[in-house]
Short mmCIF file of N, CA and C in Angstrom, two decimals:
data_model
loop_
_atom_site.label_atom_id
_atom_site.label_comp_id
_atom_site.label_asym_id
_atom_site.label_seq_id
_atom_site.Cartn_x
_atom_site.Cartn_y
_atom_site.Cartn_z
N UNK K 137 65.54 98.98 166.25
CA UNK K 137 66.63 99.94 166.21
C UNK K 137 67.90 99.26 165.70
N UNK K 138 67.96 97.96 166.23
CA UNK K 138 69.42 97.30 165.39
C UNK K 138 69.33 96.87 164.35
N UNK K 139 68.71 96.32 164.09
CA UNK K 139 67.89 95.62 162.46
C UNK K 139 68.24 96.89 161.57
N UNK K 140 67.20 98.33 161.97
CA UNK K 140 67.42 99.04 161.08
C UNK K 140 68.69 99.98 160.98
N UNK K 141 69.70 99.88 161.94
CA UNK K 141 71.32 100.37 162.18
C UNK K 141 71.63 99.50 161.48
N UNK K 142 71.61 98.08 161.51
CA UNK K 142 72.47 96.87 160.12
C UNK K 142 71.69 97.24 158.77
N UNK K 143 70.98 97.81 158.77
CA UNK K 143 70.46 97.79 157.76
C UNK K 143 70.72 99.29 156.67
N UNK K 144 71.08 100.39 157.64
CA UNK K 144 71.40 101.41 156.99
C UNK K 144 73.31 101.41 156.91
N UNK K 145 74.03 100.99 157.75
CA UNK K 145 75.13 100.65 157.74
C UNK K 145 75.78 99.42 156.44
N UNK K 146 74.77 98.66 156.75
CA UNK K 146 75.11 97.90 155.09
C UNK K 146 75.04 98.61 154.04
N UNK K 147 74.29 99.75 153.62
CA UNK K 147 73.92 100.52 152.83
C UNK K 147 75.27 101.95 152.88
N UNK K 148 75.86 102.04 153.60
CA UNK K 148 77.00 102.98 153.48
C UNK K 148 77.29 103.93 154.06
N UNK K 149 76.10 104.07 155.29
CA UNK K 149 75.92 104.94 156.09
C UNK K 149 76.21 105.15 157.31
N UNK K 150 77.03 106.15 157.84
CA UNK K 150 77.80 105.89 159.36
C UNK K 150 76.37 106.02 160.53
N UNK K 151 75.97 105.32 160.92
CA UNK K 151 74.48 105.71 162.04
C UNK K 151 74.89 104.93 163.68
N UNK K 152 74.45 106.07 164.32
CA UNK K 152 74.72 106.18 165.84
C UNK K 152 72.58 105.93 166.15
N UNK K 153 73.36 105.01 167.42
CA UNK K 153 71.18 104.92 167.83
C UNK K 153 71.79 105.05 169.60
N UNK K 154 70.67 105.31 170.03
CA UNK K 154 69.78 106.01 171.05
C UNK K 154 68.91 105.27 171.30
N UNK K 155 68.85 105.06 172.78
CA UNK K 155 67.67 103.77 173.49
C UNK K 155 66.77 104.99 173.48
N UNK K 156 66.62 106.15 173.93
CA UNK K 156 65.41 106.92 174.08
C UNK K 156 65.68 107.96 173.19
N UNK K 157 64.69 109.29 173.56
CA UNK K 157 64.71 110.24 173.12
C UNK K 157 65.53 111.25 174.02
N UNK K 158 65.58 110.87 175.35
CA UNK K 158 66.51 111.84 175.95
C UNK K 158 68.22 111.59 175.49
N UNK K 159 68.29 109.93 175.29
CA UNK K 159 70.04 109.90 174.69
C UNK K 159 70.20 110.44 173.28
N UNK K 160 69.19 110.41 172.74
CA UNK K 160 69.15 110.76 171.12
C UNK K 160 69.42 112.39 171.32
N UNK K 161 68.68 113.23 172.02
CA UNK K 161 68.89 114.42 172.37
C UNK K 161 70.09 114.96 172.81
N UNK K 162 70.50 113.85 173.87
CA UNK K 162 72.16 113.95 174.21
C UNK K 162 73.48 114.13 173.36
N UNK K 163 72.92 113.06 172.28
CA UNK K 163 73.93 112.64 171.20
C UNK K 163 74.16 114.02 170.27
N UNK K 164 72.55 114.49 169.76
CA UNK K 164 72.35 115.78 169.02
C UNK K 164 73.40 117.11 169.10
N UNK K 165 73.47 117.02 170.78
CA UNK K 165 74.08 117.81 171.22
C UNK K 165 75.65 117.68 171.22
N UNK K 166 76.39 116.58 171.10
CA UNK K 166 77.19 116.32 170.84
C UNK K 166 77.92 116.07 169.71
N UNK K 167 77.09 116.04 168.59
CA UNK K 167 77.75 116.26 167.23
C UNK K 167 76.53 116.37 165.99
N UNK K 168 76.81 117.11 164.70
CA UNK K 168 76.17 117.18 163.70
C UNK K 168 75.45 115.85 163.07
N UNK K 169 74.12 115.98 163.06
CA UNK K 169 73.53 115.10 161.80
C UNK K 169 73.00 115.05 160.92
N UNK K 170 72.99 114.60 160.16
CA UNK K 170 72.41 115.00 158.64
C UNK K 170 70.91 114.29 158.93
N UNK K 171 70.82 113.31 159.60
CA UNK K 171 69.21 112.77 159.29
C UNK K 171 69.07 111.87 160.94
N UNK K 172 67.66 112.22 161.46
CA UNK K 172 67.33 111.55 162.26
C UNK K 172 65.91 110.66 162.39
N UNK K 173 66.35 109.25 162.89
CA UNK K 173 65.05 108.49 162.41
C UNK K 173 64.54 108.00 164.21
N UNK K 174 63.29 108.97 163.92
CA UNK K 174 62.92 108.31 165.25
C UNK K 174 61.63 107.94 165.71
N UNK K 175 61.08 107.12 166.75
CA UNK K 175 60.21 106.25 167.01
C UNK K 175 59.39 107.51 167.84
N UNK K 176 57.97 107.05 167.49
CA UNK K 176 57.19 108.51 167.85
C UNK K 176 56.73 107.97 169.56
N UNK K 177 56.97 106.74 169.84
CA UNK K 177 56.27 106.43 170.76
C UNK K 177 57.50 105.95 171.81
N UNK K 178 58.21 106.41 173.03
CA UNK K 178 59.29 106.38 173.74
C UNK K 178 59.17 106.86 175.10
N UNK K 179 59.37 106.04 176.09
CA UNK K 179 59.81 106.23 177.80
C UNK K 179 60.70 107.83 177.67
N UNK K 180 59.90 108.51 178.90
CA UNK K 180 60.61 109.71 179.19
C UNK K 180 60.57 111.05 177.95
N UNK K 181 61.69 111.14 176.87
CA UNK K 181 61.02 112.14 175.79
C UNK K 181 60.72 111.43 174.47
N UNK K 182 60.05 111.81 174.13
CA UNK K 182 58.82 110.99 173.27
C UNK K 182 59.72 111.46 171.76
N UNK K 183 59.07 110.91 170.36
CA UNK K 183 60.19 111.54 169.21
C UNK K 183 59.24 112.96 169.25
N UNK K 184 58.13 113.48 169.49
CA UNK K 184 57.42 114.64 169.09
C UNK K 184 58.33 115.44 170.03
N UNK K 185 59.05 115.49 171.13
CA UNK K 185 59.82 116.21 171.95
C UNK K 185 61.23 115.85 170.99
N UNK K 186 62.07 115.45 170.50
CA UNK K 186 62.84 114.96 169.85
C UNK K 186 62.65 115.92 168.64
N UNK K 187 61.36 116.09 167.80
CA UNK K 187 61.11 116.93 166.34
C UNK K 187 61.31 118.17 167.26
N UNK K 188 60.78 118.55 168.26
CA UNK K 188 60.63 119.79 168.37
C UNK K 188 62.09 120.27 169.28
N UNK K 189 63.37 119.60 169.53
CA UNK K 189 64.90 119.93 169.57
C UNK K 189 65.02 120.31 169.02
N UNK K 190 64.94 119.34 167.75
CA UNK K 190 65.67 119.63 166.09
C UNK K 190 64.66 120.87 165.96
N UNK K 191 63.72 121.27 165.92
CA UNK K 191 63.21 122.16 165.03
C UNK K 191 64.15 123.55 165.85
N UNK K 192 63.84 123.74 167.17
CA UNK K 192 64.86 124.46 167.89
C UNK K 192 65.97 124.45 167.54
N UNK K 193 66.86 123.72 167.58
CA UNK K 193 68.27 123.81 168.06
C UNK K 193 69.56 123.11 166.45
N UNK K 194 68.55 122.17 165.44
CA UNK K 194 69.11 121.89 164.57
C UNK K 194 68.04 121.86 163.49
N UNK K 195 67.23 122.43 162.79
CA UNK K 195 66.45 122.89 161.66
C UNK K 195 66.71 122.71 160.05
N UNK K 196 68.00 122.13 160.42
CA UNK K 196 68.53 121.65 159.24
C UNK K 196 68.49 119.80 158.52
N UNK K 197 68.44 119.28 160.01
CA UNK K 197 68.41 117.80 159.99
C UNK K 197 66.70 117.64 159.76
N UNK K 198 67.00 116.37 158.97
CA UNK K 198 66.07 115.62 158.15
C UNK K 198 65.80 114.83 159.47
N UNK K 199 64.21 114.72 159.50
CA UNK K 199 63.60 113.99 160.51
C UNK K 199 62.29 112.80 160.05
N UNK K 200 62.85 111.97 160.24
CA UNK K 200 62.11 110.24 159.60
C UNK K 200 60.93 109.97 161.16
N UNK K 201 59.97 109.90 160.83
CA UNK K 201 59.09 109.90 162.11
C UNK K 201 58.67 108.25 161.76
N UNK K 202 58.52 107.11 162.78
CA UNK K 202 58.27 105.98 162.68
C UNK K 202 57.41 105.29 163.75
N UNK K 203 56.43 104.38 163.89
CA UNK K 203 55.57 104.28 164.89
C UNK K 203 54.82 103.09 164.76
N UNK K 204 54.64 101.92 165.69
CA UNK K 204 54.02 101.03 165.45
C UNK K 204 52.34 101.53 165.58
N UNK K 205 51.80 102.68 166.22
CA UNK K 205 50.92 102.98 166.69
C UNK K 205 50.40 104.17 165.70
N UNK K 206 50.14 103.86 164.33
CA UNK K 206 49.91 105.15 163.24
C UNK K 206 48.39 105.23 163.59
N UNK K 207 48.30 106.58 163.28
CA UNK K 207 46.77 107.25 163.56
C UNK K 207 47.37 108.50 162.31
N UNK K 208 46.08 109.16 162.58
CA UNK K 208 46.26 109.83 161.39
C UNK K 208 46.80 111.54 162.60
N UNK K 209 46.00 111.58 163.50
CA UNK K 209 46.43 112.31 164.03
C UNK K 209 47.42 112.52 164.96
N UNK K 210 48.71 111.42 164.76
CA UNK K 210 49.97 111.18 165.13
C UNK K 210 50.40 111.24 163.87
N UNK K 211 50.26 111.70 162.76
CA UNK K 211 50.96 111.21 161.59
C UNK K 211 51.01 113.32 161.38
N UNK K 212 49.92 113.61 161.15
CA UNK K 212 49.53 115.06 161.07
C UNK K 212 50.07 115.76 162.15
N UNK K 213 50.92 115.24 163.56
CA UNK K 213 51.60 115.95 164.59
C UNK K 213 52.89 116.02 164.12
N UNK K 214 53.52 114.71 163.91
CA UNK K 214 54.78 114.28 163.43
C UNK K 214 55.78 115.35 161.76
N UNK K 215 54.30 115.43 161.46
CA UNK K 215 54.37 116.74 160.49
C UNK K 215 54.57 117.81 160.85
N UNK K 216 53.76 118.25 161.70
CA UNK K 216 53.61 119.94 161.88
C UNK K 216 55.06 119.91 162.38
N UNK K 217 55.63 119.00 163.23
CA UNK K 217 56.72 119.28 164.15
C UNK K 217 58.20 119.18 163.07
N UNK K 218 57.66 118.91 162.14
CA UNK K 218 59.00 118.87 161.36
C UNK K 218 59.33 117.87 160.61
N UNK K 219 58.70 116.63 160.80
CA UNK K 219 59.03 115.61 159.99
C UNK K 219 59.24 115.81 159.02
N UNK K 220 59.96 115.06 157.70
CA UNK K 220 60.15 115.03 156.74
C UNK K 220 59.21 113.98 156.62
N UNK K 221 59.47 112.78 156.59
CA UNK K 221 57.99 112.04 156.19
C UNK K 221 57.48 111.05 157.75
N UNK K 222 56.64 110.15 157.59
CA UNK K 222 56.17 109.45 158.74
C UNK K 222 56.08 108.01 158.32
N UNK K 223 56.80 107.15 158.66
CA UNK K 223 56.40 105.76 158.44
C UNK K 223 55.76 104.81 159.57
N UNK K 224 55.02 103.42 158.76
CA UNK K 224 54.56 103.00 160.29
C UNK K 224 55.28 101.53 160.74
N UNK K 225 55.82 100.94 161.53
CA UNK K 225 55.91 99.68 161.49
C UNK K 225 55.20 98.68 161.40
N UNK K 226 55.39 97.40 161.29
CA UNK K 226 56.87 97.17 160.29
C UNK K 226 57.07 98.13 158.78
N UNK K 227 57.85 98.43 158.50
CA UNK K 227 58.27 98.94 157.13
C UNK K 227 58.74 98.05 156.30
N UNK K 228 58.74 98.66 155.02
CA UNK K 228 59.03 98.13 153.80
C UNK K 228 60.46 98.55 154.14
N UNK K 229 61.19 97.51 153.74
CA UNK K 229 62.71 98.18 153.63
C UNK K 229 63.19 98.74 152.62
N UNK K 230 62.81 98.87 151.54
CA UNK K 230 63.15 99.41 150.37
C UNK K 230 62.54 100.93 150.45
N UNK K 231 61.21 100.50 151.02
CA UNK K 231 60.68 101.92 151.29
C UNK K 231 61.45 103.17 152.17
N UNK K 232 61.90 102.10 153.27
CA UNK K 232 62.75 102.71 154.19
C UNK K 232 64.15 103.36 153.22
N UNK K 233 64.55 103.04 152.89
CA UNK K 233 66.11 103.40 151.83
C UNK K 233 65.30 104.26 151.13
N UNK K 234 64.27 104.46 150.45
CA UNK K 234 64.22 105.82 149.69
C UNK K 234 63.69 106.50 150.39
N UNK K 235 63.02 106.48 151.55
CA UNK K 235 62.84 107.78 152.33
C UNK K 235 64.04 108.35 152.89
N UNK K 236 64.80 107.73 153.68
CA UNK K 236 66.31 108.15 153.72
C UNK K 236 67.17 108.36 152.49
N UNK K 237 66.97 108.08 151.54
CA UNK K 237 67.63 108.89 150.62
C UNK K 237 67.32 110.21 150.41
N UNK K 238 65.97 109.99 150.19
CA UNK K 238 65.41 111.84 149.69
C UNK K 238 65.91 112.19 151.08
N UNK K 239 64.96 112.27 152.42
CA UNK K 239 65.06 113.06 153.12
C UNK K 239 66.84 113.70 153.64
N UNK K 240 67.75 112.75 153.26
CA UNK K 240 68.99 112.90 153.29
C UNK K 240 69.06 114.16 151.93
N UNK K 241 69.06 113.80 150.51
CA UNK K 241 68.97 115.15 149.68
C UNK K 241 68.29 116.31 150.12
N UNK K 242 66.98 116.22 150.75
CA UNK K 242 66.41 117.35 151.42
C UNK K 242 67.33 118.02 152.49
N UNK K 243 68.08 117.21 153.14
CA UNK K 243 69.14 118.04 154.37
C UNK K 243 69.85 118.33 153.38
N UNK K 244 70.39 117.69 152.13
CA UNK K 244 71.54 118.59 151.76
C UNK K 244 71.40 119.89 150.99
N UNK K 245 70.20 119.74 150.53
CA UNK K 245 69.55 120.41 149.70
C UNK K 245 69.45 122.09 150.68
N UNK K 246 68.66 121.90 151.80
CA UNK K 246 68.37 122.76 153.05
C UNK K 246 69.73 123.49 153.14
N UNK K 247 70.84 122.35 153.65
CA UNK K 247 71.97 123.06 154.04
C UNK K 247 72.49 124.17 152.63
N UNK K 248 72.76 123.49 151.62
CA UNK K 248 72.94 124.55 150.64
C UNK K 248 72.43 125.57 150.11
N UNK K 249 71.48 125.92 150.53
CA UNK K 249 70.34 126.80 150.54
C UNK K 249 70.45 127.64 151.77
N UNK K 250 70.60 126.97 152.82
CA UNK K 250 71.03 128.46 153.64
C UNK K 250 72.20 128.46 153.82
N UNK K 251 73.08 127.69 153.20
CA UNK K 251 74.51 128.67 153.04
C UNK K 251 74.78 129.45 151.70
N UNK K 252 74.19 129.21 150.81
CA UNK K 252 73.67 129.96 149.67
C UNK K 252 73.36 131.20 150.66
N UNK K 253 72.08 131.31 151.31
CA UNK K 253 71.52 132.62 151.87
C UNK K 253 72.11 133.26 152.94
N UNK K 254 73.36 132.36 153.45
CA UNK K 254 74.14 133.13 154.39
C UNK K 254 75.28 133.82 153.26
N UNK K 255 75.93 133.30 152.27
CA UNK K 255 76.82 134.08 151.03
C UNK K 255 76.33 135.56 150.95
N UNK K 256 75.01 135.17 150.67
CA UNK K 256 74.77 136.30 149.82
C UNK K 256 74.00 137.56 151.16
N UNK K 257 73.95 137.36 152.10
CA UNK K 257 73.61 138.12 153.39
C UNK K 257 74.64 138.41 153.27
N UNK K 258 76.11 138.22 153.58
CA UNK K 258 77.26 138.41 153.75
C UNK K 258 77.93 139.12 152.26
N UNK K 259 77.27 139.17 151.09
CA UNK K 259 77.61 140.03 149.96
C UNK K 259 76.27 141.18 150.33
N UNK K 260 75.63 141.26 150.56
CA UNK K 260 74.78 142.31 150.82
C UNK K 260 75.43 143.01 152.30
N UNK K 261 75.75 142.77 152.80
CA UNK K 261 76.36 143.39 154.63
C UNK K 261 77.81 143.77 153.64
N UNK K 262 78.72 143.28 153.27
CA UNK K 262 79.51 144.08 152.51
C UNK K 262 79.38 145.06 151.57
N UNK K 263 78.64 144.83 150.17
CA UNK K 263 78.17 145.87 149.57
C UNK K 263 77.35 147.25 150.02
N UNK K 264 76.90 146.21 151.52
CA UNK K 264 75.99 147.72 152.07
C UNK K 264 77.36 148.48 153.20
N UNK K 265 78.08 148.23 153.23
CA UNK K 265 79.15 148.56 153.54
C UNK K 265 80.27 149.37 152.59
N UNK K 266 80.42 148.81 151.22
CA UNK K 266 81.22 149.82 150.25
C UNK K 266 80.39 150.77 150.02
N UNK K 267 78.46 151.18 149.80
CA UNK K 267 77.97 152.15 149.55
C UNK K 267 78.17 153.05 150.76
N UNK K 268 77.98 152.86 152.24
CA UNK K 268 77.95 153.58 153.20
C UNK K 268 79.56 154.26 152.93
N UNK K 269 80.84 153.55 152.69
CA UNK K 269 81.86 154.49 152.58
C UNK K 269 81.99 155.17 151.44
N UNK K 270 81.24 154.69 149.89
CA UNK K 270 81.38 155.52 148.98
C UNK K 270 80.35 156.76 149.38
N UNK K 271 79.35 156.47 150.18
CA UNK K 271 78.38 158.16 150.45
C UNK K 271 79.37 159.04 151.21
N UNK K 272 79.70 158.22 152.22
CA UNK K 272 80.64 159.29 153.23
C UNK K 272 81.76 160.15 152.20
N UNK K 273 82.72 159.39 150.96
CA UNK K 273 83.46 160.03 150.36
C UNK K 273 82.80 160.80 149.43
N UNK K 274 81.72 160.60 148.92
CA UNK K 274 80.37 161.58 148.00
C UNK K 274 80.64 162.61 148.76
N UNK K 275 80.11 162.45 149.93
CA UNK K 275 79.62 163.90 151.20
C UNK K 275 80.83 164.95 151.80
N UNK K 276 82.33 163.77 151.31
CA UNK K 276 83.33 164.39 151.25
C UNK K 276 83.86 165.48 150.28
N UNK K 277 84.04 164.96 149.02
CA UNK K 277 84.01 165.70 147.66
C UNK K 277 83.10 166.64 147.77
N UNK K 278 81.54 166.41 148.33
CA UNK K 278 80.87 167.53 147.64
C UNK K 278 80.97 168.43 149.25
N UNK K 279 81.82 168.63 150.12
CA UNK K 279 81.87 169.73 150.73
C UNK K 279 83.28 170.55 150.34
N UNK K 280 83.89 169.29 149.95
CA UNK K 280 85.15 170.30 149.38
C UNK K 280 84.72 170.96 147.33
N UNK K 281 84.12 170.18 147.16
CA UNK K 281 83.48 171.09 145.83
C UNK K 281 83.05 172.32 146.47
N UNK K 282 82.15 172.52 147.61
CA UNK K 282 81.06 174.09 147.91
C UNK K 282 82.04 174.74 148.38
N UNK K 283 83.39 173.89 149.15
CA UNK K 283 84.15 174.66 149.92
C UNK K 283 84.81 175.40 148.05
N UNK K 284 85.52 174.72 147.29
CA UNK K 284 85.83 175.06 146.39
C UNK K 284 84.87 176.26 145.35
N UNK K 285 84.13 175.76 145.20
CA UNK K 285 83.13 176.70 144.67
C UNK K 285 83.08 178.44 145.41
N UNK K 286 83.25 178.67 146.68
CA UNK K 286 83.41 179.71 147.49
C UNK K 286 84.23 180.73 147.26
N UNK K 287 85.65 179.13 146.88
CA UNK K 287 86.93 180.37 146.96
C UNK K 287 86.89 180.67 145.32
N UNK K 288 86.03 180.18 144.39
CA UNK K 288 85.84 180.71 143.07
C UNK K 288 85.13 182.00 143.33
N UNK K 289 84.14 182.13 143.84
CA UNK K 289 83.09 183.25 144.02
C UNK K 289 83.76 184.18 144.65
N UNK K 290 84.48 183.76 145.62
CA UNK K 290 85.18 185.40 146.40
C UNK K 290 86.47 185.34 145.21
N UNK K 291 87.14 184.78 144.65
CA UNK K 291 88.46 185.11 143.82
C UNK K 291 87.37 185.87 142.49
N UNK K 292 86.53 185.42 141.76
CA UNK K 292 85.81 186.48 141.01
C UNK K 292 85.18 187.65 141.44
N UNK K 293 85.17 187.97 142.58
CA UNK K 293 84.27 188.66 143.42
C UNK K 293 85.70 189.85 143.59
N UNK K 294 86.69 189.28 143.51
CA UNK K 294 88.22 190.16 143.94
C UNK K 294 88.78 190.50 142.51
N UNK K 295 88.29 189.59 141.77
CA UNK K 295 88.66 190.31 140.03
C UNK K 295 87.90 191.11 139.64
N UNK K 296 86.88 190.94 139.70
CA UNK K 296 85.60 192.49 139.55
C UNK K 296 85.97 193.02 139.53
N UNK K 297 86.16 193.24 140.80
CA UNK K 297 86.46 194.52 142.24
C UNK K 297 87.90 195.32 141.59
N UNK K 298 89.03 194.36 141.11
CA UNK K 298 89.95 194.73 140.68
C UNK K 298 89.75 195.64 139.28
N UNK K 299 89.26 194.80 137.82
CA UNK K 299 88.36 195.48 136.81
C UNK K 299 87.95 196.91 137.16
N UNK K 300 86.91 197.11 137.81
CA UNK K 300 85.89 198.35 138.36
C UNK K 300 86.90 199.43 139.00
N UNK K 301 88.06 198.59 139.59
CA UNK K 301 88.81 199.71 140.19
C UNK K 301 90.41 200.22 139.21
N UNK K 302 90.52 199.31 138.42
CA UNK K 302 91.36 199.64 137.35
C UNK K 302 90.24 200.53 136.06
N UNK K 303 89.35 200.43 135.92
CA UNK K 303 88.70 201.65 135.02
C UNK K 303 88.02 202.58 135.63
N UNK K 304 87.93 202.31 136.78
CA UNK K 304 87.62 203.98 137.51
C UNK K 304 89.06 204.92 137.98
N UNK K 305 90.03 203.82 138.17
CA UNK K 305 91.19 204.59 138.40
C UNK K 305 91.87 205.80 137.41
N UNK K 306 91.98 206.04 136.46
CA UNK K 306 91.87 206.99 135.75
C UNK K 306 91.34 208.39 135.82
N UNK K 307 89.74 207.97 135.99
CA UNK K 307 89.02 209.04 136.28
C UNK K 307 89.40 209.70 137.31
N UNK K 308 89.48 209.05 138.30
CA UNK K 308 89.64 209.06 140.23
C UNK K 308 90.93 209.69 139.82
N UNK K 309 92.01 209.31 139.19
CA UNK K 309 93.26 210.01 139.26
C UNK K 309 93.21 211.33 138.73
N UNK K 310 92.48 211.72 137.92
CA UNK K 310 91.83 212.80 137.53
C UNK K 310 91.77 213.67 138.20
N UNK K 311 90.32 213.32 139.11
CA UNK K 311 89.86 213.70 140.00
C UNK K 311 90.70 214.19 141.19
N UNK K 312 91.22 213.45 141.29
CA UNK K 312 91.89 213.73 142.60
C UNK K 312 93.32 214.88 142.28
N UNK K 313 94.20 215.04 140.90
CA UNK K 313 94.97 215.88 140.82
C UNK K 313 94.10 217.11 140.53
N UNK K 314 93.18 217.33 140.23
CA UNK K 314 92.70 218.52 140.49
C UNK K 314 91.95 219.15 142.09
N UNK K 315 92.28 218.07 142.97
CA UNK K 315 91.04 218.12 143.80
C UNK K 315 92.81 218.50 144.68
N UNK K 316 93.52 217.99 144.50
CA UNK K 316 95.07 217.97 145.12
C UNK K 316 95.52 219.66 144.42
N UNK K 317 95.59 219.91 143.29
CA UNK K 317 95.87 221.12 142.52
C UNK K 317 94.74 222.67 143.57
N UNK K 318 93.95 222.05 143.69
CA UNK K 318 92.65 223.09 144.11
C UNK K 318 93.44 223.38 145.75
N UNK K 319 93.22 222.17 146.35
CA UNK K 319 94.11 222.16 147.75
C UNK K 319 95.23 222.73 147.86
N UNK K 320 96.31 222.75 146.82
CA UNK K 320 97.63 223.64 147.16
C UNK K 320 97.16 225.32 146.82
N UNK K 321 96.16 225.50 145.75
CA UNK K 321 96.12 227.09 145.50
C UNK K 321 95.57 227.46 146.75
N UNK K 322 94.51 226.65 147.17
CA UNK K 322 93.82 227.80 148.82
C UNK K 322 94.89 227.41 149.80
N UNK K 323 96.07 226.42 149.37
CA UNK K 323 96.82 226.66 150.96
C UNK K 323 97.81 227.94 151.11
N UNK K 324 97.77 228.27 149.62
CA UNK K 324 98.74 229.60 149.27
C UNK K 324 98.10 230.54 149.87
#
């Protein structure tokens, strides 16, 4: 653990270590990390309890699985649980620096990718937000269009009416001075 803290710290990297997996867990909880390198085999919580925090609680951090005790079916656990890759001790140190490199681009890579997919959740929850108020003002217009449309139909409906009763009026006036003329001779 110190060897490889001098060893990633010479390299440019700010790194915090953890005697177990329960302080490593502690630490987690106490601030953001971009990459965690941990020993699969540990007193109290083990790193497979350690992958499966992060997979819970931080899903974003890059997880380096390492083990003097490689099997294939500690290597194939260390996976399912999240690892990014699995090394065994002793390591290559060079090897070690490019797995922490990628798996470091893979966290950054991850993080930009779901903040990419949180942007655009957040342009979709807005846009689905300007359509819901442009329908409501649609549903607005088109009741004042039918409402409008109405008072067209009864205002033509009252010009007709007017028409029909301006060319029957004539007749009717007709009508009626003789029907008025007839009424005064029998009142005589």
């Amino acid at each position: 653990r110190h060897n490889l803290g001098v060893l990633l710290a010479g390299e440019g990297y700010r790194v915090v270590s953890a005697e177990d997996g329960a302080e490593g867990i502690r630490k987690l909880q106490e601030e953001p990390f971009d990459l965690v390198i941990t020993d699969v085999v540990m007193p109290k919580v083990d790193g497979f309890q350690v992958m499966e925090y992060l997979k819970d609680y931080a899903p974003d951090v890059a997880v380096v699985a390492i083990t003097a005790y490689v099997s294939a079916e500690s290597a194939i656990e260390a996976l399912r649980r999240g690892a990014y890759d699995y090394l065994a001790k002793p390591f290559d140190v060079d090897l070690m620096q490019l797995v922490v490199k990628r798996a470091l681009e893979k966290a950054r890579m991850q993080k930009a990718f779901h903040h990419y997919m949180g942007e655009l959740e957040r342009q979709v929850e807005e846009r689905t937000r300007h359509l819901a108020e442009a329908n409501i003002n649609v549903e607005q217009a088109m009741e004042e269009l039918r409402a409008t449309q109405e008072q067209v139909v009864q205002a033509e409906r009252f010009r007709a009416l007017g028409e029909v009763t301006a060319s029957v009026a004539p007749d009717l006036g007709d009508s009626l001075a003789i029907i008025v003329g007839v009424a005064q001779v029998l009142a005589k």
